[in-house]
């Protein structure tokens, strides 16, 4: 109770404070008047196959790299869990669509599981049950006028293909194209919004460079670049195929989703830190976006030069660890996206990595090649349920404006943005996060960024990769101990629903738990209820700090 009182007191303090501060402090300012989005703005909510579906071996589904990792290396997952059942969307998809409707969004972004559709990764075996599952989901969404936004690949590669080297083997290019052709044939009559691949940087660097995401190669500095090279070519081939064989008839659009945290210069007055920030953007975003969205295509110059020079110094001879595109390939990849999909959650402070590296990064490695040190140690940004995720909405503004400038004002869709906690239904921290980040998005729109849509992450609590079920990103709570995986809206679901319905950020809308939520809340597992209280306390203290800082600043 006392932390509720503390929070109310803090909020009123913040409200009062904000009326004294100018517009510059919008991001600390919960009292901004209601702000409106353009009337054609696309609102959505997202999920991904491995994270929610379960049914890991239902019907004739094949094994994915995440099934393999979680079954064979349980110790790599924080709570040693897996996505075998997860939120059981393989059976609960009708309820999922009902939730999507309750949120008043116009779009639902979900991904297809390649091994559910082609169990071994090859077209010799197509699963009728797998095809039917997504077909039903798409039909159900369309019945309620919700646009399906379908991601072809969100990290669950068929394990058999991994055994061939996965994305590091150029054979993946025709294989991905076969899979894409099949899904375009099966669903393209009804799906009008496609993305090929979710977050290439994560697929390549976190899958192959470090021991983070499946397949967990932990082989720095070499395979991630091979992965990126093949991935870009595979993406481009699919887009060309779509444009040549499907687009005219089906009338949809296709793109890619890249991701980054915003690299904020540690010292904004330092030219080196500003350069480090720019270099980080070129390595994180430019690696994949430059070949597709820039005027001349190819990898960013700074990446080509740094990796070539370092490869030479490191004894790799004249062949850079970053593969080279031929002029024909550069041309073929350029322009292969109808929009710029961007995922972003947080920011880091960045500074250059000194020449001697002082043992910070393995040599060679992506991080050493980039030469940037990132940290969140010296910031007062509020935290979340994930160590890596701190709340700094200005970072979203900076990121959108950077993309706007760098790639000549592309149409952008924010395909993921959201925040984690450790559980519970009273997720006011998520409400604040959404309001704050959306305010930053609106600021960018007002300053010229061509942002056409916002898809929040995520529809429901789900399997958070290596964090297992310990970190929750959902607008809907999922009771993972109930056989039917009961879903209950959190406070944020009602607030986000209101935003989507009214096209407006309304800071004054902070509903209390209703009857359904109170009943569900009373049934929360003890650890989650406790975490919820803890999270509220942490958020209150963070808010107190930001109010004090805003006060000093004014
Ligand atoms: C991924 C999601 C993930 C989210 C939060 C994104 O990078 O696309 O699958 O749940 O981050 O970690």
Coordinates of C-alpha atoms and ligand atoms in Angstrom, one line a residue:
X1 CA 0.0 0.0 0.0
X2 CA 2.7 2.4 1.0
X3 CA 4.4 2.1 -2.4
X4 CA 1.1 3.0 -4.1
X5 CA 0.9 6.1 -1.9
X6 CA 4.5 6.9 -2.7
X7 CA 3.8 6.5 -6.4
X8 CA 0.8 8.7 -6.3
X9 CA 2.7 11.4 -4.5
X10 CA 5.6 11.1 -7.0
X11 CA 3.3 11.3 -10.0
X12 CA 1.6 14.4 -8.7
X13 CA 5.0 15.8 -8.0
X14 CA 6.0 15.0 -11.5
X15 CA 2.9 16.5 -12.9
X16 CA 3.4 19.7 -11.0
X17 CA 7.1 19.7 -11.9
X18 CA 6.4 19.2 -15.6
X19 CA 4.1 22.2 -15.9
X20 CA 7.1 24.3 -14.8
X21 CA 9.6 22.7 -17.2
X22 CA 9.6 23.4 -20.9
X23 CA 8.9 21.1 -23.8
X24 CA 12.5 19.7 -23.8
X25 CA 11.7 17.5 -20.8
X26 CA 8.7 15.8 -22.6
X27 CA 10.2 12.4 -21.8
X28 CA 10.2 12.9 -18.1
X29 CA 6.9 14.5 -18.3
X30 CA 3.8 12.5 -17.7
X31 CA 1.5 15.5 -17.8
X32 CA 1.8 16.3 -21.5
X33 CA -1.6 17.0 -22.9
X34 CA -3.2 14.3 -24.9
X35 CA -1.3 13.9 -28.2
X36 CA -2.7 12.5 -31.4
X37 CA -1.4 10.2 -34.1
X38 CA -2.1 10.6 -37.8
X39 CA -5.5 9.1 -38.7
X40 CA -3.9 6.4 -41.0
X41 CA -1.4 5.3 -38.4
X42 CA -1.1 1.5 -38.1
X43 CA -1.3 0.0 -34.6
X44 CA -0.2 -3.5 -34.0
X45 CA 0.9 -6.1 -31.4
X46 CA 3.5 -8.8 -32.0
X47 CA 4.6 -12.3 -31.1
X48 CA 6.8 -15.0 -32.6
X49 CA 6.3 -18.7 -33.3
X50 CA 8.8 -20.3 -30.9
X51 CA 8.0 -17.9 -28.2
X52 CA 4.2 -18.6 -28.0
X53 CA 3.2 -21.7 -29.9
X54 CA 4.3 -24.7 -28.0
X55 CA 3.2 -27.9 -29.8
X56 CA 6.9 -28.4 -30.4
X57 CA 6.4 -31.9 -31.9
X58 CA 2.6 -31.6 -32.6
X59 CA 1.5 -33.4 -35.7
X60 CA 4.6 -33.8 -38.0
X61 CA 6.4 -30.6 -36.9
X62 CA 10.2 -30.9 -37.2
X63 CA 12.8 -29.9 -34.7
X64 CA 14.0 -26.3 -34.7
X65 CA 17.4 -25.0 -33.4
X66 CA 15.6 -23.7 -30.3
X67 CA 14.0 -27.1 -29.6
X68 CA 17.5 -28.6 -30.0
X69 CA 19.2 -26.0 -27.8
X70 CA 16.7 -26.1 -25.0
X71 CA 16.5 -29.9 -25.0
X72 CA 20.2 -30.5 -25.1
X73 CA 21.7 -27.5 -23.3
X74 CA 19.1 -26.8 -20.6
X75 CA 21.9 -25.2 -18.5
X76 CA 22.1 -22.3 -21.0
X77 CA 18.5 -21.2 -20.1
X78 CA 18.1 -19.1 -17.0
X79 CA 15.2 -21.2 -15.6
X80 CA 16.2 -24.3 -17.6
X81 CA 12.8 -24.1 -19.3
X82 CA 11.9 -24.6 -23.0
X83 CA 9.1 -23.6 -25.4
X84 CA 7.6 -27.1 -25.7
X85 CA 4.2 -25.9 -24.5
X86 CA 4.9 -22.2 -23.8
X87 CA 1.6 -20.2 -24.1
X88 CA 0.2 -23.1 -26.2
X89 CA -0.9 -20.8 -29.0
X90 CA -0.9 -23.9 -31.2
X91 CA -4.2 -24.7 -29.5
X92 CA -5.2 -21.3 -28.1
X93 CA -5.0 -19.2 -31.2
X94 CA -8.7 -18.3 -31.2
X95 CA -8.2 -16.7 -27.8
X96 CA -5.1 -14.9 -29.1
X97 CA -7.2 -13.4 -31.9
X98 CA -9.8 -12.4 -29.4
X99 CA -7.1 -10.6 -27.4
X100 CA -5.8 -8.9 -30.5
X101 CA -9.3 -7.6 -31.1
X102 CA -9.7 -6.4 -27.5
X103 CA -6.6 -4.2 -28.1
X104 CA -8.3 -2.4 -31.0
X105 CA -5.1 -2.8 -33.1
X106 CA -5.4 -2.9 -36.9
X107 CA -2.5 -5.4 -37.3
X108 CA -1.1 -8.6 -35.7
X109 CA 2.5 -9.4 -36.3
X110 CA 3.4 -13.0 -35.9
X111 CA 5.9 -15.4 -37.4
X112 CA 5.8 -18.7 -39.2
X113 CA 7.7 -21.6 -37.9
X114 CA 9.7 -23.0 -40.8
X115 CA 10.0 -26.5 -39.3
X116 CA 6.2 -26.6 -38.6
X117 CA 5.6 -26.0 -42.3
X118 CA 8.6 -27.9 -43.8
X119 CA 9.7 -30.3 -41.0
X120 CA 13.1 -31.0 -42.4
X121 CA 13.7 -27.6 -44.0
X122 CA 13.3 -29.0 -47.5
X123 CA 10.3 -28.9 -49.8
X124 CA 10.1 -32.7 -50.1
X125 CA 8.1 -32.8 -46.9
X126 CA 5.4 -30.2 -46.4
X127 CA 3.2 -30.5 -43.3
X128 CA -0.5 -30.2 -44.0
X129 CA -1.2 -29.6 -40.3
X130 CA 1.4 -26.8 -40.2
X131 CA 0.0 -25.1 -43.3
X132 CA -3.5 -25.4 -41.9
X133 CA -2.6 -23.9 -38.5
X134 CA -1.5 -20.6 -40.0
X135 CA -4.2 -20.6 -42.5
X136 CA -6.8 -20.8 -39.8
X137 CA -5.1 -18.0 -37.8
X138 CA -5.0 -15.8 -40.9
X139 CA -8.6 -16.4 -41.7
X140 CA -9.7 -15.7 -38.1
X141 CA -7.8 -12.4 -38.1
X142 CA -9.3 -11.3 -41.5
X143 CA -12.7 -12.2 -40.2
X144 CA -12.3 -9.3 -37.8
X145 CA -10.5 -6.9 -40.2
X146 CA -7.1 -7.4 -38.6
X147 CA -4.2 -7.2 -41.0
X148 CA -1.8 -10.1 -40.5
X149 CA 1.8 -8.9 -40.7
X150 CA 3.8 -12.1 -41.2
X151 CA 7.4 -12.7 -40.5
X152 CA 8.9 -15.6 -42.5
X153 CA 11.8 -16.1 -40.1
X154 CA 12.0 -15.3 -36.4
X155 CA 14.9 -17.5 -35.4
X156 CA 13.5 -21.0 -35.4
X157 CA 15.6 -22.6 -38.2
X158 CA 14.9 -26.3 -38.9
X159 CA 17.7 -28.2 -37.0
X160 CA 18.5 -30.3 -40.0
X161 CA 19.6 -27.1 -41.9
X162 CA 21.7 -26.1 -38.9
X163 CA 23.5 -29.3 -39.3
X164 CA 24.6 -28.1 -42.7
X165 CA 25.9 -24.9 -41.2
X166 CA 22.6 -22.9 -41.1
X167 CA 23.0 -19.3 -42.3
X168 CA 26.7 -19.7 -42.8
X169 CA 26.2 -22.1 -45.7
X170 CA 25.2 -20.4 -49.0
X171 CA 22.9 -23.3 -49.6
X172 CA 20.5 -21.5 -47.3
X173 CA 19.7 -19.0 -50.1
X174 CA 17.8 -21.4 -52.4
X175 CA 16.3 -23.2 -49.3
X176 CA 14.9 -20.0 -47.8
X177 CA 13.6 -19.1 -51.2
X178 CA 11.8 -22.5 -51.5
X179 CA 10.2 -22.0 -48.1
X180 CA 9.2 -18.4 -48.9
X181 CA 7.7 -19.5 -52.2
X182 CA 5.6 -22.0 -50.5
X183 CA 4.3 -19.6 -47.9
X184 CA 3.6 -16.9 -50.5
X185 CA 1.6 -19.5 -52.5
X186 CA -0.3 -20.7 -49.5
X187 CA -1.0 -17.4 -47.7
X188 CA -0.2 -14.5 -50.1
X189 CA -3.8 -14.3 -51.3
X190 CA -4.7 -13.1 -47.8
X191 CA -1.4 -11.7 -46.3
X192 CA -0.6 -8.3 -47.6
X193 CA 2.2 -7.4 -45.3
X194 CA 5.4 -9.5 -45.1
X195 CA 8.8 -9.4 -43.6
X196 CA 11.4 -11.9 -44.6
X197 CA 13.7 -11.9 -41.5
X198 CA 13.5 -10.6 -38.0
X199 CA 16.6 -8.9 -36.7
X200 CA 19.5 -10.2 -38.9
X201 CA 22.0 -8.8 -36.4
X202 CA 20.7 -11.1 -33.7
X203 CA 20.4 -14.0 -36.0
X204 CA 24.1 -13.6 -37.0
X205 CA 26.0 -12.1 -34.2
X206 CA 24.1 -13.6 -31.3
X207 CA 23.7 -16.9 -33.0
X208 CA 27.2 -17.4 -34.4
X209 CA 29.5 -14.8 -32.9
X210 CA 28.7 -15.3 -29.2
X211 CA 27.1 -17.9 -27.1
X212 CA 23.7 -16.2 -26.8
X213 CA 21.0 -17.3 -29.1
X214 CA 20.6 -20.7 -30.9
X215 CA 22.7 -22.2 -32.4
X216 CA 25.1 -20.7 -29.9
X217 CA 28.3 -21.1 -31.9
X218 CA 30.4 -18.8 -29.8
X219 CA 32.8 -18.3 -32.7
X220 CA 33.6 -14.6 -32.8
X221 CA 34.7 -12.5 -35.8
X222 CA 34.1 -14.9 -38.7
X223 CA 30.8 -16.9 -39.1
X224 CA 28.6 -13.9 -38.2
X225 CA 29.8 -12.1 -41.4
X226 CA 29.2 -15.2 -43.5
X227 CA 25.7 -15.5 -42.0
X228 CA 25.0 -11.8 -42.8
X229 CA 26.2 -12.2 -46.3
X230 CA 24.0 -15.2 -47.1
X231 CA 21.1 -13.7 -45.2
X232 CA 21.1 -10.5 -47.2
X233 CA 21.2 -12.5 -50.5
X234 CA 18.5 -14.9 -49.3
X235 CA 16.3 -11.9 -48.4
X236 CA 16.9 -10.2 -51.7
X237 CA 16.1 -13.3 -53.7
X238 CA 12.8 -13.7 -51.8
X239 CA 11.9 -10.0 -52.4
X240 CA 12.7 -10.3 -56.2
X241 CA 10.7 -13.5 -56.4
X242 CA 7.7 -11.8 -54.7
X243 CA 8.0 -8.7 -56.9
X244 CA 8.2 -10.8 -60.1
X245 CA 5.8 -13.6 -59.4
X246 CA 3.4 -12.5 -56.7
X247 CA 3.2 -8.8 -55.9
X248 CA 1.1 -7.8 -58.9
X249 CA -1.4 -10.5 -58.4
X250 CA -1.5 -10.4 -54.6
X251 CA -1.0 -6.7 -54.1
X252 CA 1.0 -6.9 -50.9
X253 CA 4.2 -5.4 -49.6
X254 CA 7.4 -7.0 -48.3
X255 CA 10.3 -5.8 -46.2
X256 CA 12.8 -6.6 -43.5
X257 CA 13.1 -5.8 -39.9
X258 CA 16.5 -4.7 -38.4
X259 CA 17.2 -3.9 -34.8
X260 CA 19.4 -1.8 -32.6
X261 CA 19.6 -0.1 -29.3
X262 CA 20.4 3.6 -29.6
X263 CA 24.1 4.3 -29.0
X264 CA 24.1 7.6 -27.1
X265 CA 27.5 9.3 -27.0
X266 CA 28.7 9.0 -23.4
X267 CA 30.0 12.6 -23.5
X268 CA 27.9 14.5 -26.1
X269 CA 30.7 17.1 -26.2
X270 CA 33.4 14.6 -27.2
X271 CA 34.0 14.2 -30.9
X272 CA 35.3 10.6 -30.3
X273 CA 32.2 9.6 -28.5
X274 CA 30.0 11.0 -31.2
X275 CA 32.1 9.1 -33.8
X276 CA 31.7 5.9 -31.7
X277 CA 28.0 6.4 -31.8
X278 CA 27.9 6.8 -35.6
X279 CA 30.2 3.8 -36.0
X280 CA 27.9 1.7 -33.8
X281 CA 24.9 2.7 -35.9
X282 CA 26.8 1.6 -39.1
X283 CA 27.8 -1.7 -37.6
X284 CA 24.5 -2.6 -36.0
X285 CA 22.0 -1.1 -38.5
X286 CA 24.2 -0.3 -41.5
X287 CA 25.5 -3.9 -41.8
X288 CA 22.1 -4.9 -43.1
X289 CA 20.3 -1.6 -43.9
X290 CA 23.1 0.0 -46.0
X291 CA 23.1 -2.8 -48.7
X292 CA 19.3 -2.4 -48.9
X293 CA 18.3 1.2 -48.2
X294 CA 21.3 3.3 -49.1
X295 CA 21.8 5.0 -52.5
X296 CA 24.9 3.0 -53.5
X297 CA 24.2 -0.2 -51.7
X298 CA 26.9 -2.5 -50.3
X299 CA 28.2 -2.7 -46.7
X300 CA 29.0 0.7 -45.0
X301 CA 32.4 2.0 -45.9
X302 CA 33.5 2.1 -42.3
X303 CA 32.7 -1.6 -41.9
X304 CA 34.5 -2.6 -45.1
X305 CA 37.6 -0.6 -44.3
X306 CA 37.9 -1.5 -40.6
X307 CA 37.4 -5.2 -41.0
X308 CA 39.7 -5.4 -44.0
X309 CA 42.5 -3.5 -42.2
X310 CA 42.0 -5.5 -39.0
X311 CA 41.9 -8.8 -40.9
X312 CA 45.3 -7.9 -42.5
X313 CA 46.8 -6.9 -39.1
X314 CA 45.5 -10.1 -37.5
X315 CA 47.2 -12.3 -40.1
X316 CA 44.3 -13.2 -42.3
X317 CA 46.1 -12.0 -45.4
X318 CA 44.4 -10.0 -48.0
X319 CA 41.0 -11.6 -47.6
X320 CA 38.8 -9.6 -45.3
X321 CA 36.7 -11.6 -42.8
X322 CA 33.8 -9.5 -44.1
X323 CA 33.0 -11.2 -47.4
X324 CA 32.8 -9.0 -50.5
X325 CA 29.7 -8.5 -52.8
X326 CA 30.2 -8.5 -56.5
X327 CA 28.8 -5.4 -58.3
X328 CA 25.9 -7.5 -59.5
X329 CA 25.1 -8.6 -56.0
X330 CA 25.2 -5.1 -54.7
X331 CA 22.7 -4.1 -57.4
X332 CA 20.5 -7.1 -56.7
X333 CA 20.2 -6.4 -53.0
X334 CA 19.7 -2.6 -53.2
X335 CA 16.1 -1.5 -52.9
X336 CA 14.7 -4.8 -51.8
X337 CA 12.4 -3.5 -49.1
X338 CA 9.1 -1.7 -49.4
X339 CA 9.5 -0.2 -45.9
X340 CA 12.0 0.0 -43.1
X341 CA 11.1 -2.3 -40.2
X342 CA 12.8 -1.3 -37.0
X343 CA 12.9 -3.0 -33.6
X344 CA 14.3 -1.1 -30.6
X345 CA 13.9 -1.3 -26.9
X346 CA 16.6 0.6 -25.2
X347 CA 19.8 2.7 -25.4
X348 CA 23.5 2.5 -24.3
X349 CA 26.2 5.0 -23.6
X350 CA 29.0 4.6 -26.0
X351 CA 32.6 5.5 -26.2
X352 CA 35.5 4.3 -28.4
X353 CA 37.4 1.1 -27.6
X354 CA 41.0 2.2 -27.1
X355 CA 43.6 0.9 -29.6
X356 CA 45.1 -1.5 -27.1
X357 CA 41.6 -3.0 -26.5
X358 CA 42.6 -3.7 -22.9
X359 CA 41.2 -7.1 -23.0
X360 CA 37.6 -6.0 -23.4
X361 CA 36.7 -8.0 -26.5
X362 CA 38.1 -11.2 -28.1
X363 CA 40.2 -10.6 -31.2
X364 CA 38.9 -10.9 -33.7
X365 CA 35.2 -10.2 -32.9
X366 CA 32.3 -8.1 -34.1
X367 CA 32.7 -5.9 -31.0
X368 CA 36.4 -5.4 -31.6
X369 CA 35.9 -4.7 -35.2
X370 CA 33.3 -2.1 -34.3
X371 CA 35.6 -0.6 -31.7
X372 CA 32.9 0.7 -29.4
X373 CA 32.4 0.2 -25.7
X374 CA 28.7 0.2 -24.6
X375 CA 27.5 0.5 -21.1
X376 CA 24.5 1.6 -19.0
X377 CA 26.4 1.9 -15.8
X378 CA 26.5 5.7 -15.6
X379 CA 22.9 6.5 -16.3
X380 CA 19.9 7.2 -14.3
X381 CA 17.5 5.6 -16.8
X382 CA 14.9 3.5 -15.1
X383 CA 15.4 -0.2 -15.3
X384 CA 13.1 -3.1 -16.3
X385 CA 12.8 -6.8 -15.8
X386 CA 15.8 -7.3 -18.1
X387 CA 19.3 -6.2 -17.2
X388 CA 19.9 -4.9 -20.8
X389 CA 16.7 -2.8 -21.0
X390 CA 16.8 0.7 -19.5
X391 CA 14.1 3.2 -20.3
X392 CA 15.4 6.1 -22.4
X393 CA 12.7 7.3 -24.8
X394 CA 14.9 10.0 -26.3
X395 CA 16.9 7.2 -27.7
X396 CA 13.9 6.2 -29.8
X397 CA 13.6 9.7 -31.1
X398 CA 17.3 9.8 -32.0
X399 CA 17.2 6.5 -33.7
X400 CA 14.2 7.3 -35.9
X401 CA 15.7 10.6 -36.9
X402 CA 19.1 8.9 -37.7
X403 CA 17.3 6.4 -40.0
X404 CA 15.3 9.3 -41.5
X405 CA 18.5 11.2 -42.3
X406 CA 20.7 8.3 -43.3
X407 CA 18.4 6.6 -45.8
X408 CA 16.6 9.6 -47.2
X409 CA 13.3 9.4 -45.4
X410 CA 12.2 5.8 -45.8
X411 CA 8.8 4.8 -44.7
X412 CA 9.3 3.2 -41.3
X413 CA 7.3 0.8 -39.3
X414 CA 8.3 0.2 -35.7
X415 CA 7.9 -3.6 -35.7
X416 CA 8.9 -4.1 -32.0
X417 CA 9.1 -1.9 -29.0
X418 CA 8.2 -2.8 -25.4
X419 CA 9.5 -3.4 -21.9
X420 CA 9.8 -6.3 -19.6
X421 CA 9.0 -6.8 -15.9
X422 CA 9.0 -9.8 -13.6
X423 CA 5.2 -10.4 -13.6
X424 CA 1.9 -9.3 -12.3
X425 CA -1.0 -7.4 -13.8
X426 CA -0.5 -3.9 -12.4
X427 CA 2.1 -3.1 -14.9
X428 CA 2.1 0.7 -14.6
X429 CA 5.7 0.8 -15.5
X430 CA 4.8 -0.7 -18.9
X431 CA 2.1 1.9 -19.3
X432 CA 4.6 4.7 -18.6
X433 CA 7.1 3.1 -21.0
X434 CA 4.5 2.9 -23.8
X435 CA 3.4 6.5 -23.3
X436 CA 6.9 7.8 -23.1
X437 CA 8.2 5.9 -26.1
X438 CA 5.1 6.9 -28.2
X439 CA 5.7 10.5 -27.2
X440 CA 9.2 10.2 -28.6
X441 CA 7.8 8.6 -31.8
X442 CA 5.3 11.5 -32.2
X443 CA 8.2 14.0 -31.8
X444 CA 10.1 12.2 -34.6
X445 CA 7.0 12.3 -36.8
X446 CA 6.5 16.0 -36.1
X447 CA 10.2 16.5 -37.0
X448 CA 9.7 14.8 -40.4
X449 CA 10.4 11.1 -39.8
X450 CA 8.0 9.0 -41.9
X451 CA 6.8 6.6 -39.3
X452 CA 3.7 4.8 -40.4
X453 CA 3.1 2.3 -37.7
X454 CA 3.9 1.0 -34.2
X455 CA 3.7 -2.6 -33.2
X456 CA 4.2 -3.2 -29.5
X457 CA 6.0 -6.2 -28.1
X458 CA 4.3 -8.3 -27.1
X459 CA 0.8 -9.7 -27.2
X460 CA 1.3 -12.0 -24.2
X461 CA 4.0 -13.2 -21.8
X462 CA 6.0 -15.8 -23.6
X463 CA 9.2 -17.7 -23.8
X464 CA 11.9 -15.0 -23.6
X465 CA 14.7 -17.0 -25.2
X466 CA 17.6 -17.5 -22.8
X467 CA 15.7 -15.8 -20.0
X468 CA 13.1 -18.5 -20.2
X469 CA 9.9 -17.4 -18.5
X470 CA 11.6 -15.1 -16.0
X471 CA 11.1 -11.9 -18.1
X472 CA 7.6 -10.9 -19.1
X473 CA 6.9 -8.6 -22.1
X474 CA 3.2 -9.3 -22.5
X475 CA 0.2 -7.0 -22.4
X476 CA -1.6 -10.1 -21.5
X477 CA -0.5 -12.2 -18.5
X478 CA -0.3 -16.0 -19.2
X479 CA -0.7 -18.4 -16.3
X480 CA 1.9 -21.0 -17.3
X481 CA 0.7 -23.3 -14.6
X482 CA -2.8 -23.7 -15.9
X483 CA -3.4 -26.4 -18.6
X484 CA -5.3 -23.9 -20.8
X485 CA -2.6 -21.2 -20.3
X486 CA -5.2 -18.7 -19.1
X487 CA -4.6 -15.2 -20.5
X488 CA -5.6 -12.1 -18.5
X489 CA -5.2 -8.5 -19.7
X490 CA -2.8 -6.5 -17.7
X491 CA -3.4 -2.8 -17.0
X492 CA -1.2 -2.0 -20.1
X493 CA -3.6 -4.0 -22.3
X494 CA -6.4 -1.6 -21.4
X495 CA -4.2 1.5 -21.8
X496 CA -2.7 0.4 -25.1
X497 CA -6.2 -0.6 -26.3
X498 CA -7.3 2.9 -25.5
X499 CA -4.4 4.5 -27.4
X500 CA -5.2 2.4 -30.5
X501 CA -8.9 3.1 -30.3
X502 CA -8.5 6.8 -29.9
X503 CA -5.2 7.3 -31.8
X504 CA -4.2 9.3 -28.8
X505 CA -1.7 9.2 -25.9
X506 CA -3.7 10.1 -22.8
X507 CA -1.6 10.2 -19.7
X508 CA -4.6 10.6 -17.4
X509 CA -5.9 7.2 -18.4
X510 CA -4.5 4.9 -15.7
X511 CA -7.3 2.4 -14.9
X512 CA -7.3 0.3 -11.8
X513 CA -7.6 -3.5 -11.7
X514 CA -11.2 -4.5 -12.7
X515 CA -13.0 -7.5 -11.3
X516 CA -11.6 -10.0 -13.8
X517 CA -8.1 -8.7 -13.1
X518 CA -8.5 -8.8 -9.3
X519 CA -9.6 -12.4 -9.4
X520 CA -6.6 -13.3 -11.7
X521 CA -4.3 -11.3 -9.5
X522 CA -5.2 -13.1 -6.4
X523 CA -4.2 -16.4 -8.2
X524 CA -0.8 -15.2 -9.2
X525 CA 2.0 -17.6 -8.2
X526 CA 3.7 -16.3 -5.1
X527 CA 7.0 -15.4 -6.7
X528 CA 5.3 -13.4 -9.4
X529 CA 3.2 -11.5 -6.9
X530 CA 6.3 -10.7 -4.9
X531 CA 8.2 -9.7 -8.1
X532 CA 5.4 -7.4 -9.0
X533 CA 5.6 -5.6 -5.7
X534 CA 9.4 -5.4 -6.1
X535 CA 9.1 -4.0 -9.6
X536 CA 6.7 -1.4 -8.5
X537 CA 9.0 -0.3 -5.7
X538 CA 12.0 -0.1 -8.1
X539 CA 10.0 1.9 -10.6
X540 CA 8.8 4.3 -7.9
X541 CA 12.4 4.9 -6.8
X542 CA 13.5 5.4 -10.4
X543 CA 10.7 7.8 -10.9
X544 CA 11.6 9.7 -7.7
X545 CA 15.2 10.0 -9.1
X546 CA 14.0 11.3 -12.4
X547 CA 11.7 13.9 -10.7
X548 CA 14.6 15.1 -8.6
X549 CA 16.8 15.3 -11.6
X550 CA 14.1 17.1 -13.6
X551 CA 13.8 19.5 -10.7
X552 CA 17.5 20.2 -10.6
X553 CA 17.6 20.6 -14.4
X554 CA 14.8 23.2 -14.3
Ligands
LIG1 C1 13.0 -10.2 -30.4 C2 11.9 -10.8 -29.5 C3 12.3 -10.7 -28.1 C4 12.4 -9.2 -27.7 C5 12.7 -8.9 -26.2 C6 13.5 -8.8 -29.8 O1 14.9 -8.6 -30.1 O2 12.7 -10.0 -31.7 O3 11.8 -12.1 -29.9 O4 11.3 -11.3 -27.3 O5 13.5 -8.7 -28.4 O6 13.9 -9.5 -25.8

